[in-house]
mmCIF file of C-alpha atoms in Angstrom:
data_model
loop_
_atom_site.group_PDB
_atom_site.id
_atom_site.type_symbol
_atom_site.label_atom_id
_atom_site.label_comp_id
_atom_site.label_asym_id
_atom_site.label_seq_id
_atom_site.Cartn_x
_atom_site.Cartn_y
_atom_site.Cartn_z
ATOM 1 C CA SER A 822 6.780 -12.346 -0.718
ATOM 2 C CA GLU A 823 3.062 -11.740 -0.155
ATOM 3 C CA ALA A 824 3.712 -8.128 0.756
ATOM 4 C CA SER A 825 5.734 -7.697 -2.477
ATOM 5 C CA LEU A 826 2.922 -9.172 -4.541
ATOM 6 C CA LEU A 827 0.273 -6.950 -2.888
ATOM 7 C CA ALA A 828 2.402 -3.828 -3.477
ATOM 8 C CA SER A 829 2.959 -4.760 -7.142
ATOM 9 C CA GLU A 830 -0.725 -5.399 -7.656
ATOM 10 C CA LEU A 831 -1.516 -1.906 -6.488
ATOM 11 C CA LEU A 832 1.254 -0.337 -8.643
ATOM 12 C CA GLY A 833 -0.117 -2.260 -11.657
ATOM 13 C CA LYS A 834 -3.560 -0.878 -11.058
ATOM 14 C CA MET A 835 -2.003 2.627 -10.872
ATOM 15 C CA TRP A 836 -0.212 2.113 -14.155
ATOM 16 C CA VAL A 837 -3.324 1.263 -16.033
ATOM 17 C CA SER A 838 -5.386 4.070 -14.591
ATOM 18 C CA ASP A 839 -5.390 7.823 -15.284
ATOM 19 C CA ARG A 840 -1.711 8.473 -14.234
ATOM 20 C CA THR A 841 -1.872 12.178 -13.465
ATOM 21 C CA PRO A 842 -0.581 12.658 -9.944
ATOM 22 C CA ALA A 843 -3.706 14.374 -8.625
ATOM 23 C CA THR A 844 -5.906 11.521 -9.847
ATOM 24 C CA LEU A 845 -3.587 8.863 -8.472
ATOM 25 C CA GLN A 846 -3.677 10.721 -5.153
ATOM 26 C CA ALA A 847 -7.467 10.887 -5.149
ATOM 27 C CA ASN A 848 -7.991 7.271 -6.191
ATOM 28 C CA PHE A 849 -5.316 5.317 -4.515
ATOM 29 C CA GLN A 850 -3.872 7.192 -1.519
ATOM 30 C CA GLY A 851 -4.936 5.700 1.796
ATOM 31 C CA GLY A 852 -4.213 4.627 5.313
ATOM 32 C CA GLY A 853 -4.589 8.105 6.877
ATOM 33 C CA GLY A 854 -8.315 7.999 7.399
ATOM 34 C CA VAL A 855 -9.327 9.346 3.904
ATOM 35 C CA ASP A 856 -8.969 6.359 1.541
ATOM 36 C CA GLY A 857 -9.298 6.475 -2.172
ATOM 37 C CA SER A 858 -11.679 4.299 -4.149
ATOM 38 C CA GLY A 859 -8.835 2.164 -5.473
ATOM 39 C CA TYR A 860 -7.264 1.852 -2.042
ATOM 40 C CA THR A 861 -10.263 0.454 -0.235
ATOM 41 C CA PRO A 862 -10.603 -2.890 -2.206
ATOM 42 C CA TRP A 863 -6.870 -3.351 -2.219
ATOM 43 C CA TYR A 864 -6.791 -2.901 1.498
ATOM 44 C CA SER A 865 -9.377 -5.746 1.811
ATOM 45 C CA SER A 866 -7.041 -8.027 -0.087
ATOM 46 C CA VAL A 867 -4.162 -7.049 2.278
ATOM 47 C CA GLN A 868 -6.300 -7.862 5.357
ATOM 48 C CA ALA A 869 -7.099 -11.232 3.867
ATOM 49 C CA ILE A 870 -3.472 -12.149 3.172
ATOM 50 C CA LEU A 871 -1.228 -10.451 5.775
ATOM 51 C CA PRO A 872 -1.680 -11.425 9.414
ATOM 52 C CA GLN A 873 -2.646 -8.670 11.783
ATOM 53 C CA SER A 874 -2.592 -6.126 8.873
ATOM 54 C CA SER A 875 -5.784 -4.524 10.217
ATOM 55 C CA THR A 876 -3.704 -3.519 13.272
ATOM 56 C CA TYR A 877 -0.964 -2.149 11.009
ATOM 57 C CA ALA A 878 -3.047 -0.635 8.076
ATOM 58 C CA PRO A 879 -0.909 -0.155 5.000
ATOM 59 C CA THR A 880 -0.223 3.352 3.905
ATOM 60 C CA VAL A 881 -0.127 4.609 0.273
ATOM 61 C CA SER A 882 0.971 8.178 -0.443
ATOM 62 C CA VAL A 883 1.239 9.950 -3.789
ATOM 63 C CA GLU A 884 3.281 13.054 -4.112
ATOM 64 C CA PRO A 885 0.831 15.378 -5.936
ATOM 65 C CA THR A 886 3.315 17.058 -8.305
ATOM 66 C CA THR A 887 5.713 14.263 -9.251
ATOM 67 C CA GLY A 888 3.602 11.135 -8.938
ATOM 68 C CA LEU A 889 6.141 9.503 -6.624
ATOM 69 C CA VAL A 890 4.247 6.704 -4.912
ATOM 70 C CA THR A 891 5.250 5.208 -1.425
ATOM 71 C CA ILE A 892 3.558 2.034 -0.314
ATOM 72 C CA THR A 893 4.245 0.703 3.185
ATOM 73 C CA LEU A 894 2.872 -2.681 4.306
ATOM 74 C CA ARG A 895 3.233 -3.877 7.945
ATOM 75 C CA TRP A 896 2.177 -7.173 9.611
ATOM 76 C CA LYS A 897 2.958 -9.416 12.373
ATOM 77 C CA ALA A 898 2.465 -13.214 12.692
ATOM 78 C CA PRO A 899 0.004 -14.235 15.386
ATOM 79 C CA SER A 900 2.739 -16.334 17.152
ATOM 80 C CA GLU A 901 5.050 -13.407 17.572
ATOM 81 C CA PRO A 902 5.419 -11.699 20.972
ATOM 82 C CA ALA A 903 3.545 -8.523 21.371
ATOM 83 C CA ALA A 904 6.664 -6.680 22.218
ATOM 84 C CA ASP A 905 8.324 -7.554 18.907
ATOM 85 C CA PRO A 906 8.209 -4.907 16.227
ATOM 86 C CA ALA A 907 6.000 -5.550 13.114
ATOM 87 C CA HIS A 908 7.551 -6.634 9.864
ATOM 88 C CA SER A 909 7.664 -3.884 7.190
ATOM 89 C CA TYR A 910 7.882 -3.832 3.377
ATOM 90 C CA ASN A 911 8.342 -0.479 1.640
ATOM 91 C CA VAL A 912 8.207 0.407 -2.027
ATOM 92 C CA VAL A 913 8.806 3.671 -3.813
ATOM 93 C CA ALA A 914 7.917 4.078 -7.501
ATOM 94 C CA GLN A 915 7.299 6.947 -9.819
ATOM 95 C CA ILE A 916 4.154 6.680 -11.948
ATOM 96 C CA ARG A 917 4.102 8.866 -15.046
#
């Protein structure tokens, strides 16, 4: 449920911002080494809430022509064996 709330929080910030796809991409895309100014503070929230999320950085991609947003959050509880796969929550939304 925490992953769902975090993804919804970021989508809400996108909806109240300049919703042109190029601007969304510049401000909110992240996780690939070049993070937007809206991604960075959100990522700090993710790290504070989801265990081991710094190991599995969330990714946010924005399709530059359609505004199709994909958010992927991954985490793993500290008590889980290292060989177990991380949990994953994916959201796809179109911001217009």
